[in-house]
Amino acid sequence: MNNNNTNSIGITTKDICADVINKSLDNKNDTDYVGEDGHCYCGVCKKAKTMTSPFGDGEEVGIPCDCIKSENAAKEEARKRNKHRIMVERLRREGLSDAAYGNNTFENDETPNCQASQIARYYVDEWVNQKERGQGIIFYGNCGTGKTFYATCIANALLEQGIRVYVTNIPRLMSYTPDQMRNVDSMLNACDLVVIDDLGVENPNAYNFSRVNDVVDRRYTSGLPIIVTTNLDISELELTTPTNDRERKLNRIYDRILEMCPMRVAAVGESRRREKAIRARAEEAAKFREWQKKQNI
Ligand SMILES: [Zn+2]
C-alpha cells in the first residue's frame, strides 16, 4: 500500500495508518505498519495489533501482538513473585522466633555431603509426603555439630515455598508468660511444621514439664510434624525403664517425640564452631606472617 495515496475526500493512507495505530492498545512503535487488510501490524513480531470489532459496528479495536502478550506475561510473573515475596517475609516474621535462624540456609551449608545435610534436603523434597504422614526428624548430637543449622535449613527452605513453619526453642518457650503462650499455642496448632530447638536443656521442674508436654501434645493431636534438636543421645530419649516420677514424665514426652520422628540423625563430627575457629586462627596467623614480612621483622 502506497502511503501517499489520497482518496476522494482527501484522507491519505498515512492518516488512516496513524488512526489505526492510535487504536493499537497504546502500543505504538516506529516500525508498526498497516497491512493489506487495513489492520495495524507490529513491526517487531509482525502480528496484528488491531482487528475489526466482532460486534459488527465496523470499529477498529486494539489487540495484543506477541510482544505485548509476552510483556504482559512478564508483568504478571513479576507481580506474582512480588506477592510471594511479601507472603514469605510475613511467614518468616511470624515463624522465626529468633531472626538469626533465618541465616541458616542450604546455600550456606559448608558440608553438603554429610548425612545430616542430605537427610535435611531429602525431607524438604519429600515434604508433601512427610506432612501427610505427620513425620519429623530428631537431630541429636554434641553442641555445635550443626543440628540447629540443618533443622532450620529445612524451616527456611519450606518458608521460602510459602509453607507455615514455626521455629522456637525450649528456653524461649519457658520464658513466655501464659498470655504470650496463647499466641504461641495457635502457631503450634496451625503451623505445617514446628521446629523445637534444644530439647533437653530445660530445668526439670513441674511447670517446665507441663509446658514441654503441652507443646508435644499439641503437635501429636494435630497430626502435624515436628522437628527436634537435642543434645541428648537417642538412648536417653528411649529411657525404656523409668525409675522415678521425673523419668516417667520425661518418658511420656520422649515416647511421643520418637513416635512422631522416625528419622533420627546423629549430627556427628567436630564442632562446626570449633572448626570455624581453627580456620579463622590459621588465616589470621598467615596474615600476621605477611604483615611481619612487610615490616621486615
Ligand atoms: Zn509485536
XYZ file of C-alpha atoms and ligand atoms in Angstrom:
298
model
C 0.000 0.000 0.000
C 1.356 3.401 -1.001
C 1.307 5.784 1.968
C 0.795 8.807 -0.321
C -2.444 7.589 -1.922
C -5.302 10.036 -1.385
C -8.956 9.056 -1.557
C -11.892 11.121 -2.805
C -12.379 13.033 0.455
C -8.709 13.896 0.788
C -7.674 11.474 3.524
C -4.314 9.905 2.855
C -3.497 6.303 3.695
C -0.910 7.801 6.042
C -3.797 9.383 8.035
C -5.589 6.049 8.156
C -2.412 4.374 9.261
C -1.938 6.925 12.035
C -5.538 6.417 13.125
C -5.269 2.619 13.124
C -2.018 2.723 15.036
C -3.573 5.072 17.582
C -6.067 2.351 18.313
C -3.488 -0.365 18.842
C -3.538 -0.587 22.625
C -1.303 2.459 23.127
C 1.461 0.219 21.996
C 2.869 2.248 19.167
C 6.167 1.563 17.683
C 8.006 3.399 14.883
C 8.232 0.210 12.852
C 4.479 -0.592 13.029
C 2.801 -0.711 9.640
C -0.627 -1.086 8.054
C -1.147 -4.427 6.366
C -3.009 -5.091 3.155
C -6.144 -5.876 5.180
C -6.021 -2.355 6.629
C -5.122 -3.507 10.149
C -2.130 -2.299 12.087
C 0.740 -4.778 12.356
C 3.609 -4.862 14.799
C 6.935 -4.015 13.188
C 8.716 -6.359 15.598
C 6.675 -9.585 15.773
C 4.662 -8.921 12.580
C 1.400 -9.841 14.339
C -1.781 -7.768 14.062
C -2.293 -5.027 16.646
C -5.824 -4.165 15.576
C -8.851 -6.011 14.289
C -12.367 -5.189 13.211
C -14.680 -5.281 16.210
C -16.523 -8.610 16.389
C -19.728 -6.733 17.320
C -20.482 -5.776 13.753
C -20.117 -1.995 14.141
C -17.058 -1.968 11.891
C -14.953 -0.292 14.574
C -11.234 -0.945 14.667
C -10.185 -2.304 18.071
C -6.773 -2.947 19.558
C -5.462 -6.467 20.176
C -2.187 -7.500 21.778
C 0.578 -8.602 19.454
C 3.062 -11.257 20.644
C 5.380 -8.558 22.079
C 2.582 -7.211 24.284
C 1.475 -10.698 25.251
C 4.962 -11.577 26.467
C 5.342 -8.174 28.150
C 2.051 -8.763 29.986
C 3.107 -12.277 30.950
C 6.385 -10.899 32.337
C 4.488 -8.243 34.324
C 2.127 -10.882 35.707
C 5.089 -13.066 36.643
C 6.767 -10.131 38.437
C 3.506 -9.351 40.263
C 3.222 -12.981 41.420
C 6.862 -13.027 42.523
C 6.378 -9.832 44.499
C 3.205 -11.170 46.131
C 5.044 -14.390 47.044
C 7.991 -12.418 48.475
C 5.671 -10.357 50.685
C 3.959 -13.533 51.917
C 7.303 -15.241 52.640
C 8.530 -12.178 54.556
C 5.382 -12.278 56.711
C 5.716 -16.028 57.335
C 9.361 -15.530 58.325
C 8.465 -12.709 60.736
C 5.762 -14.821 62.351
C 7.555 -18.145 62.234
C 11.145 -17.440 63.256
C 11.120 -16.677 66.963
C 14.768 -15.604 66.578
C 15.698 -13.726 63.377
C 19.165 -15.364 63.443
C 17.552 -18.669 62.452
C 16.838 -17.029 59.083
C 20.540 -17.140 58.121
C 20.642 -20.931 58.129
C 20.069 -21.950 54.536
C 21.309 -24.770 52.311
C 23.178 -22.144 50.268
C 25.324 -21.504 53.375
C 25.902 -25.220 54.029
C 29.645 -25.894 54.231
C 29.264 -29.695 54.494
C 26.580 -30.628 51.960
C 27.832 -34.230 51.740
C 27.276 -35.114 55.391
C 24.332 -37.320 56.264
C 22.518 -34.641 58.259
C 22.617 -32.294 55.267
C 21.385 -34.935 52.851
C 18.535 -36.021 55.094
C 17.541 -32.387 55.590
C 17.368 -31.852 51.822
C 15.547 -35.152 51.336
C 12.970 -34.016 53.894
C 12.345 -30.777 52.006
C 11.970 -32.635 48.688
C 9.620 -35.148 50.303
C 7.738 -32.521 52.308
C 4.254 -33.270 50.992
C 4.529 -36.944 51.962
C 6.204 -36.176 55.276
C 3.443 -33.768 56.222
C 0.781 -36.217 55.136
C 2.258 -38.817 57.491
C 2.966 -36.287 60.245
C 6.627 -37.311 60.226
C 9.524 -35.277 61.549
C 13.221 -35.685 62.341
C 15.296 -35.756 65.513
C 18.725 -34.194 65.063
C 20.854 -35.235 68.010
C 24.482 -34.897 68.986
C 27.008 -32.681 70.696
C 26.983 -28.904 70.767
C 27.934 -27.106 67.581
C 27.692 -30.075 65.209
C 25.052 -28.490 63.006
C 21.797 -29.817 64.490
C 20.181 -26.417 64.686
C 21.692 -25.450 61.350
C 20.107 -28.329 59.429
C 16.784 -28.205 61.279
C 16.478 -24.518 60.446
C 17.716 -25.026 56.859
C 14.612 -27.192 56.436
C 12.469 -24.494 58.056
C 13.823 -21.750 55.795
C 13.533 -23.838 52.623
C 9.867 -24.573 53.410
C 9.113 -20.968 54.431
C 10.527 -19.950 51.062
C 7.833 -22.122 49.445
C 5.147 -20.299 51.425
C 4.686 -23.109 53.974
C 3.877 -22.113 57.562
C 6.729 -23.100 59.862
C 7.299 -22.134 63.479
C 10.811 -22.330 64.886
C 11.383 -21.933 68.586
C 13.497 -23.389 71.372
C 12.802 -24.757 74.810
C 14.457 -21.907 76.793
C 12.340 -19.414 74.832
C 9.142 -21.378 75.346
C 9.916 -21.441 79.078
C 10.331 -17.669 79.162
C 6.825 -16.879 77.854
C 4.071 -15.645 80.138
C 0.745 -17.512 79.913
C -0.574 -14.588 77.813
C 2.299 -14.787 75.334
C 1.897 -18.523 75.327
C -1.605 -18.192 73.903
C -0.201 -16.759 70.643
C 2.423 -19.459 70.588
C -0.253 -22.102 71.092
C -2.058 -21.002 67.960
C 1.215 -21.316 65.999
C 1.794 -24.751 67.498
C -1.688 -25.850 66.483
C -1.771 -24.399 62.994
C 1.738 -24.374 61.542
C 2.509 -27.057 58.997
C 5.845 -27.718 60.655
C 7.186 -26.874 64.117
C 10.895 -26.962 64.885
C 11.824 -27.262 68.557
C 15.464 -26.462 69.112
C 17.449 -27.575 72.164
C 15.171 -30.134 73.752
C 16.712 -31.453 76.945
C 18.183 -28.213 78.249
C 15.078 -27.435 80.317
C 15.212 -27.388 84.100
C 13.228 -30.342 85.294
C 10.563 -28.616 87.343
C 6.860 -29.370 87.232
C 5.981 -26.220 85.263
C 8.575 -26.908 82.547
C 7.485 -30.488 82.226
C 3.910 -29.494 81.670
C 4.860 -26.871 79.069
C 7.070 -29.181 77.045
C 4.439 -31.856 77.394
C 1.768 -29.452 76.162
C 3.834 -28.408 73.123
C 4.469 -32.004 72.110
C 0.834 -32.963 72.766
C -0.450 -30.194 70.524
C 1.577 -31.451 67.612
C 0.711 -35.053 68.369
C -3.001 -34.261 68.423
C -2.870 -32.174 65.232
C -1.066 -34.985 63.397
C 1.358 -32.395 62.016
C 5.115 -32.928 62.027
C 7.695 -31.713 64.490
C 11.465 -31.495 64.080
C 13.501 -31.625 67.266
C 17.135 -30.914 68.000
C 18.656 -32.198 71.206
C 21.975 -32.674 72.945
C 20.563 -35.875 74.409
C 21.522 -39.193 72.970
C 18.861 -41.468 71.462
C 19.406 -43.904 74.371
C 18.461 -41.087 76.771
C 15.341 -40.377 74.724
C 14.417 -44.051 74.702
C 14.581 -44.309 78.518
C 12.861 -47.675 78.475
C 12.555 -48.292 82.221
C 11.842 -45.061 84.077
C 12.595 -45.434 87.774
C 11.098 -42.258 89.256
C 8.359 -39.741 88.628
C 10.624 -37.340 86.738
C 11.765 -40.086 84.391
C 8.196 -41.308 83.905
C 7.093 -37.817 82.811
C 10.081 -37.459 80.516
C 9.478 -40.917 79.170
C 5.975 -39.984 78.075
C 7.191 -36.827 76.296
C 10.113 -38.561 74.616
C 7.961 -41.524 73.579
C 5.675 -39.246 71.638
C 8.589 -37.412 70.029
C 10.176 -40.698 68.974
C 6.843 -41.808 67.528
C 6.474 -38.579 65.568
C 10.093 -38.567 64.363
C 11.014 -41.820 62.629
C 14.147 -40.235 61.174
C 16.911 -39.826 63.744
C 20.030 -38.121 62.545
C 23.238 -38.073 64.530
C 24.962 -34.781 63.886
C 28.453 -36.111 64.481
C 31.968 -34.946 63.853
C 33.885 -31.982 65.065
C 32.025 -28.985 66.310
C 31.401 -26.720 63.322
C 32.051 -23.726 65.533
C 35.368 -25.184 66.668
C 36.367 -25.957 63.045
C 35.461 -22.425 62.056
C 37.579 -21.015 64.884
C 40.545 -23.189 63.826
C 40.221 -21.961 60.226
C 39.957 -18.333 61.331
C 43.028 -18.768 63.546
C 45.090 -20.234 60.675
C 44.009 -17.390 58.388
C 44.970 -14.769 60.958
C 48.329 -16.458 61.554
C 49.056 -16.337 57.791
C 48.019 -12.682 57.599
C 50.196 -11.888 60.612
C 53.225 -13.518 58.940
C 52.570 -11.421 55.804
C 52.425 -8.304 57.949
C 55.691 -9.228 59.685
C 57.382 -9.651 56.286
C 56.213 -6.215 55.187
C 57.562 -4.707 58.397
C 60.902 -6.519 57.830
C 60.627 -8.029 61.286
Zn 4.757 -7.288 18.476
